[in-house]
Tab-separated table of C-alpha atoms in Angstrom:
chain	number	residue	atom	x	y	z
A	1	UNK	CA	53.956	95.260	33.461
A	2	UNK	CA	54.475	98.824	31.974
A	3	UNK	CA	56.243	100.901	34.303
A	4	UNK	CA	56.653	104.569	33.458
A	5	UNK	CA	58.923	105.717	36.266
A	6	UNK	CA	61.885	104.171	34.159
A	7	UNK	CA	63.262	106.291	31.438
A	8	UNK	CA	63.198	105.196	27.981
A	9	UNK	CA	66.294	107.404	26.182
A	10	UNK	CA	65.397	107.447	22.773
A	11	UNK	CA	68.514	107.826	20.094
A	12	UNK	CA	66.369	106.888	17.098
A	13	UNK	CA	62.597	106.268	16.265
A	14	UNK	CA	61.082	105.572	12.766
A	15	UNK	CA	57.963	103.329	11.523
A	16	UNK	CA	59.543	99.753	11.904
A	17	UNK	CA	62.722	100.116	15.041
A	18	UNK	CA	63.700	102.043	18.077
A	19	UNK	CA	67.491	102.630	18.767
A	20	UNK	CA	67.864	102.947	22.857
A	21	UNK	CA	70.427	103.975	24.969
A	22	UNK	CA	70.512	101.772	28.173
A	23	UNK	CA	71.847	102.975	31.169
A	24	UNK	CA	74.049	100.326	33.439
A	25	UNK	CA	72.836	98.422	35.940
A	26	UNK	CA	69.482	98.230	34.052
A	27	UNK	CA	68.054	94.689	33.409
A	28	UNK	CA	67.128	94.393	29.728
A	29	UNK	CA	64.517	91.643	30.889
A	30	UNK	CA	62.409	90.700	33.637
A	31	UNK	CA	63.844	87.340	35.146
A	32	UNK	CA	63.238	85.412	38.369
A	33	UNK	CA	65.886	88.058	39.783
A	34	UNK	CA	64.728	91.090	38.581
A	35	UNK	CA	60.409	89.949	37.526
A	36	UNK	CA	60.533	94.393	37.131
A	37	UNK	CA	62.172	97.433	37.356
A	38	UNK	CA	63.629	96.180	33.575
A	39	UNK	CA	63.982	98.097	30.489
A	40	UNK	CA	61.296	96.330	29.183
A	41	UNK	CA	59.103	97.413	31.797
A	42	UNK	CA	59.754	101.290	31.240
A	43	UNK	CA	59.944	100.272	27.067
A	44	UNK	CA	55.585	99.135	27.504
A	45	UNK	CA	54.947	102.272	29.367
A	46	UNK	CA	56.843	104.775	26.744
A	47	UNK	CA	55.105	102.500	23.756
A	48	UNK	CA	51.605	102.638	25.374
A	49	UNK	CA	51.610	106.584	26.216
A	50	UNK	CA	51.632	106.546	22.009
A	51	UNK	CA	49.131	104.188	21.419
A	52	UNK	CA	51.462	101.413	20.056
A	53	UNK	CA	51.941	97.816	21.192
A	54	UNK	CA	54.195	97.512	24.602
A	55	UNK	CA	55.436	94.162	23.190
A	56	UNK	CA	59.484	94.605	23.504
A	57	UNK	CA	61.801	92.930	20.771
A	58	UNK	CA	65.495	93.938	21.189
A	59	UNK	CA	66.874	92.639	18.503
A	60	UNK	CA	70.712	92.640	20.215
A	61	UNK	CA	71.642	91.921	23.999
A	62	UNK	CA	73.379	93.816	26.555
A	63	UNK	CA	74.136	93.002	29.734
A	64	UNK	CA	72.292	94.106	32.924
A	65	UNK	CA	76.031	95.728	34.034
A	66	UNK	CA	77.044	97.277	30.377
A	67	UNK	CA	75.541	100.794	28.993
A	68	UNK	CA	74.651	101.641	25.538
A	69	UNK	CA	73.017	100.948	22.406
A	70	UNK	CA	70.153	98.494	22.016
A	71	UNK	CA	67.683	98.339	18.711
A	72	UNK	CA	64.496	97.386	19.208
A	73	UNK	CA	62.051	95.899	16.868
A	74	UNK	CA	58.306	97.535	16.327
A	75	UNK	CA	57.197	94.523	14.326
A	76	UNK	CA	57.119	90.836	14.058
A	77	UNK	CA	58.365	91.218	10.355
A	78	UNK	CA	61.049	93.885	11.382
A	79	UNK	CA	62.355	91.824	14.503
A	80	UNK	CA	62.864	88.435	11.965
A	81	UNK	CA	64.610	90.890	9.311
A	82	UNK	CA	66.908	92.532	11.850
A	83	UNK	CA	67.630	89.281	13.693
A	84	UNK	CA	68.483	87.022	10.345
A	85	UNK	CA	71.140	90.000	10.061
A	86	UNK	CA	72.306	89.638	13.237
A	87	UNK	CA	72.947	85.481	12.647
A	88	UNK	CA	74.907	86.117	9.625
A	89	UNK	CA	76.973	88.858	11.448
A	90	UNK	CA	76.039	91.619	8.952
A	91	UNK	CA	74.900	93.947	11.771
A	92	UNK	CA	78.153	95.402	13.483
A	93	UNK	CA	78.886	96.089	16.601
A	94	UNK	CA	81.470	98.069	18.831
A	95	UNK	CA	81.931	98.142	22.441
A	96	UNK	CA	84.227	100.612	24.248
A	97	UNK	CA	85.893	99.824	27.405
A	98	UNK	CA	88.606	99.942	29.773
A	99	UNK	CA	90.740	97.154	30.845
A	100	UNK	CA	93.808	96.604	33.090
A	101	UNK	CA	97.399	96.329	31.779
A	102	UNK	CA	98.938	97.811	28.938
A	103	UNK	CA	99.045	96.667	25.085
A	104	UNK	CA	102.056	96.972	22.852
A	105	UNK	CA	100.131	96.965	19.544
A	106	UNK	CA	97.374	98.943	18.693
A	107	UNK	CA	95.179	96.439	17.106
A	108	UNK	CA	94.820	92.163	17.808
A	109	UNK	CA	92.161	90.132	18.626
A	110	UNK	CA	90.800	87.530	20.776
A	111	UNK	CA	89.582	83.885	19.816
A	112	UNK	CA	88.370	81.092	21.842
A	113	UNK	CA	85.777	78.662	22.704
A	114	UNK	CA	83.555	79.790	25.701
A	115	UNK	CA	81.236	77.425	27.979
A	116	UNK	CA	79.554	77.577	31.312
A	117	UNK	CA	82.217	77.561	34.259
A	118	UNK	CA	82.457	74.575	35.809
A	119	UNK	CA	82.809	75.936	39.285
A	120	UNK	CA	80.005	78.494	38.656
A	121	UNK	CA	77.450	78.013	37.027
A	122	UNK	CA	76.409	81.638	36.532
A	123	UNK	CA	79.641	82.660	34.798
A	124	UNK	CA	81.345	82.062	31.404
A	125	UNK	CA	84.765	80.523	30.874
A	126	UNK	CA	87.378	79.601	28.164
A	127	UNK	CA	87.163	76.041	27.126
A	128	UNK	CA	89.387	73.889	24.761
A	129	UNK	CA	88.232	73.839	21.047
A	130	UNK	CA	86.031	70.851	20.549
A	131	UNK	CA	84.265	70.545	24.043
A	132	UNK	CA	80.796	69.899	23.722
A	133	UNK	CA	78.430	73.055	25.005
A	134	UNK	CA	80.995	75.205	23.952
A	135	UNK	CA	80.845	78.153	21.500
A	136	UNK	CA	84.030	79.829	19.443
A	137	UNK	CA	83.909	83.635	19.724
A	138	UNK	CA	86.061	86.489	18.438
A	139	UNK	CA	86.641	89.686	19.273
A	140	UNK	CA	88.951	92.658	17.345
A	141	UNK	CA	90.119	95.081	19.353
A	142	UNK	CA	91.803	98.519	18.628
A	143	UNK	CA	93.533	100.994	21.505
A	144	UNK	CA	91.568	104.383	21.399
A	145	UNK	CA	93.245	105.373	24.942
A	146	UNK	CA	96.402	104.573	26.975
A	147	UNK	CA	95.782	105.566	30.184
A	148	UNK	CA	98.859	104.058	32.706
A	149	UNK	CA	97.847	100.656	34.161
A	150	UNK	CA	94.964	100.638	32.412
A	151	UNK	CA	93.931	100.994	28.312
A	152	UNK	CA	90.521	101.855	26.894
A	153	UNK	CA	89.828	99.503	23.803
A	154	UNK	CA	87.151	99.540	20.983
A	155	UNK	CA	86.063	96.219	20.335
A	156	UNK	CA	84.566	94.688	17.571
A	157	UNK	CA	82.408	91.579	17.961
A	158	UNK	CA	82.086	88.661	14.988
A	159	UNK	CA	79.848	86.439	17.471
A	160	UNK	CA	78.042	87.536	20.549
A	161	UNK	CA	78.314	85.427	23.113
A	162	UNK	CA	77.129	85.654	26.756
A	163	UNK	CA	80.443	88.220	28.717
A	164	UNK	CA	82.320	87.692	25.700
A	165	UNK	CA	84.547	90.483	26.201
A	166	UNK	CA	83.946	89.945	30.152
A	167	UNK	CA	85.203	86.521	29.849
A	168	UNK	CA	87.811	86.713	26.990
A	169	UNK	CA	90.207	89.698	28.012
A	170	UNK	CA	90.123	88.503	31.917
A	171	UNK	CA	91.667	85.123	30.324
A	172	UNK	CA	94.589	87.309	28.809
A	173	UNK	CA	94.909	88.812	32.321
A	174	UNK	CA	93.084	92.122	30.735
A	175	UNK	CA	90.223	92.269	33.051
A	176	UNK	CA	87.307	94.802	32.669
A	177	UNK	CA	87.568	97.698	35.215
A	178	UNK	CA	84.908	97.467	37.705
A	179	UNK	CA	84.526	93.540	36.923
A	180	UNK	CA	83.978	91.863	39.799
A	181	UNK	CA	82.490	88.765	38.344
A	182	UNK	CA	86.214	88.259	36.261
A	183	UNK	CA	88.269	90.230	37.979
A	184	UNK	CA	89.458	91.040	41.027
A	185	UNK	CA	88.519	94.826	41.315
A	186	UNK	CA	85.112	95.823	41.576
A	187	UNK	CA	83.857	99.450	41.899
A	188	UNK	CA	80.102	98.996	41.371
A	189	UNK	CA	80.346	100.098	37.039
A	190	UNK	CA	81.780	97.557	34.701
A	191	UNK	CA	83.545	100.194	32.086
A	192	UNK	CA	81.781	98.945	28.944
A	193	UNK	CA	79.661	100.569	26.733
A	194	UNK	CA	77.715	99.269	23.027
A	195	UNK	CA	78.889	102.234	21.391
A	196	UNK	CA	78.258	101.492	17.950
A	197	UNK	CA	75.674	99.813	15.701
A	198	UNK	CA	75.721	99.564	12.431
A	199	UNK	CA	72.637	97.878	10.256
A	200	UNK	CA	70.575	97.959	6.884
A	201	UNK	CA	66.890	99.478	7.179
A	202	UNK	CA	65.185	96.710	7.333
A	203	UNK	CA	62.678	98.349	4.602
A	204	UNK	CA	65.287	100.099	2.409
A	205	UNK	CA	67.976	98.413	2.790
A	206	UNK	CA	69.964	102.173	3.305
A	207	UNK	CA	72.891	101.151	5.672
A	208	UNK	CA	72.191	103.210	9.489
A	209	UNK	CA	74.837	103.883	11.388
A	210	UNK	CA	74.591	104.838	15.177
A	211	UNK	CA	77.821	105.743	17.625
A	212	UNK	CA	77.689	107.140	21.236
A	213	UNK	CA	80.762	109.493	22.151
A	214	UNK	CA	83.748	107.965	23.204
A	215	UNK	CA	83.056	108.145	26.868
A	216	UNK	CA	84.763	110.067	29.471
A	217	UNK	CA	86.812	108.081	31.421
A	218	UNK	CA	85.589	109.999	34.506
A	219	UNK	CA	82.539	108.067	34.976
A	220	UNK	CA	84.311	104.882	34.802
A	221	UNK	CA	86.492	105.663	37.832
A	222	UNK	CA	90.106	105.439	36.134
């Protein structure tokens, strides 16, 4: 149902996509959990105050706890186009965020199969290579901040799998700040952010590039 009271913050509009900027703690999605109060919800209202269809297709995910970019499709066509990019990992993507512990190189990466926990059911965890229901996922990451016990990292995602970066950098003992689902801290923000996307218009083909500031660490509690 359209609901106007949420703000739709609007980074890019043409004919065929909207780029969004999504605030934390925002779910992208009605579910049993949250059936309103989504970004969908406030997306219908924005699209039906100008006359277009309120039908929401976000082409990439975020999580209900992570801020940032999120394109959405205005089409059928456009939303198949942008999404066949997405499968063959031609659209990229960088997160910014800010984990504990310190690195002694500036750039690695993480690899690994991920699966549901078996303890919980609701979270993600590292599995062996090879077990069924599992899913291989890598993430680069660069420093762009040391900042004592803790570092702020770009990362770059190949796949894009459910807390990913959540799940992955806790198993290194690198959990997220404000992670309480993987880490031991929580402060009520998980410091990550979908700071850059990077695609081909899906009518020209003209690569489009999108970046948020790095952010401030202030809001992020470090």
């Amino acid at each position: 149902a359209p609901q106007p009271d949420i703000a739709v913050q609007v980074v890019y509009e043409d004919a065929f996509a909207v780029v969004l900027e999504k605030p934390p703690h925002l779910a992208v999605h009605p579910t049993l959990n949250y059936p309103g109060g989504t970004l969908a919800n406030g997306y219908a209202a924005w699209a039906l105050q100008q006359g277009r269809s309120p039908v929401f297709r976000p082409v990439n995910r975020i999580d209900k706890d992570t801020s940032g970019l999120l394109v959405v499709a205005k089409d059928d066509a456009t939303h198949i186009g942008l999404s066949q990019q997405m499968a063959v990992h031609s659209v990229e993507r960088a997160y910014n965020t800010i984990v504990y512990g310190g690195f002694a190189q500036d750039e690695g990466f993480v690899e690994s199969n991920l699966g549901r926990s078996k303890t919980d059911r609701k979270k993600m965890a590292v599995c062996p290579a090879g077990e069924p229901n599992t899913k291989y996922a890598y993430t680069g990451y660069k420093v762009l901040e040391r900042l004592g016990e803790f570092t702020m990292l770009e990362c770059r995602l190949k796949t894009g799998r459910t807390h990913q970066i959540r799940v992955q950098f806790a198993s290194r003992k690198h959990p997220l700040w404000g992670d309480g689902k993987y880490g031991s801290h929580f402060k009520g923000t998980i410091a990550l952010q979908s700071a850059r996307l990077c695609f081909l218009h899906p009518e020209t083909g003209e690569p489009m590039e999108f970046a948020l500031e790095k952010p401030d660490t202030a809001p992020w509690n470090v």
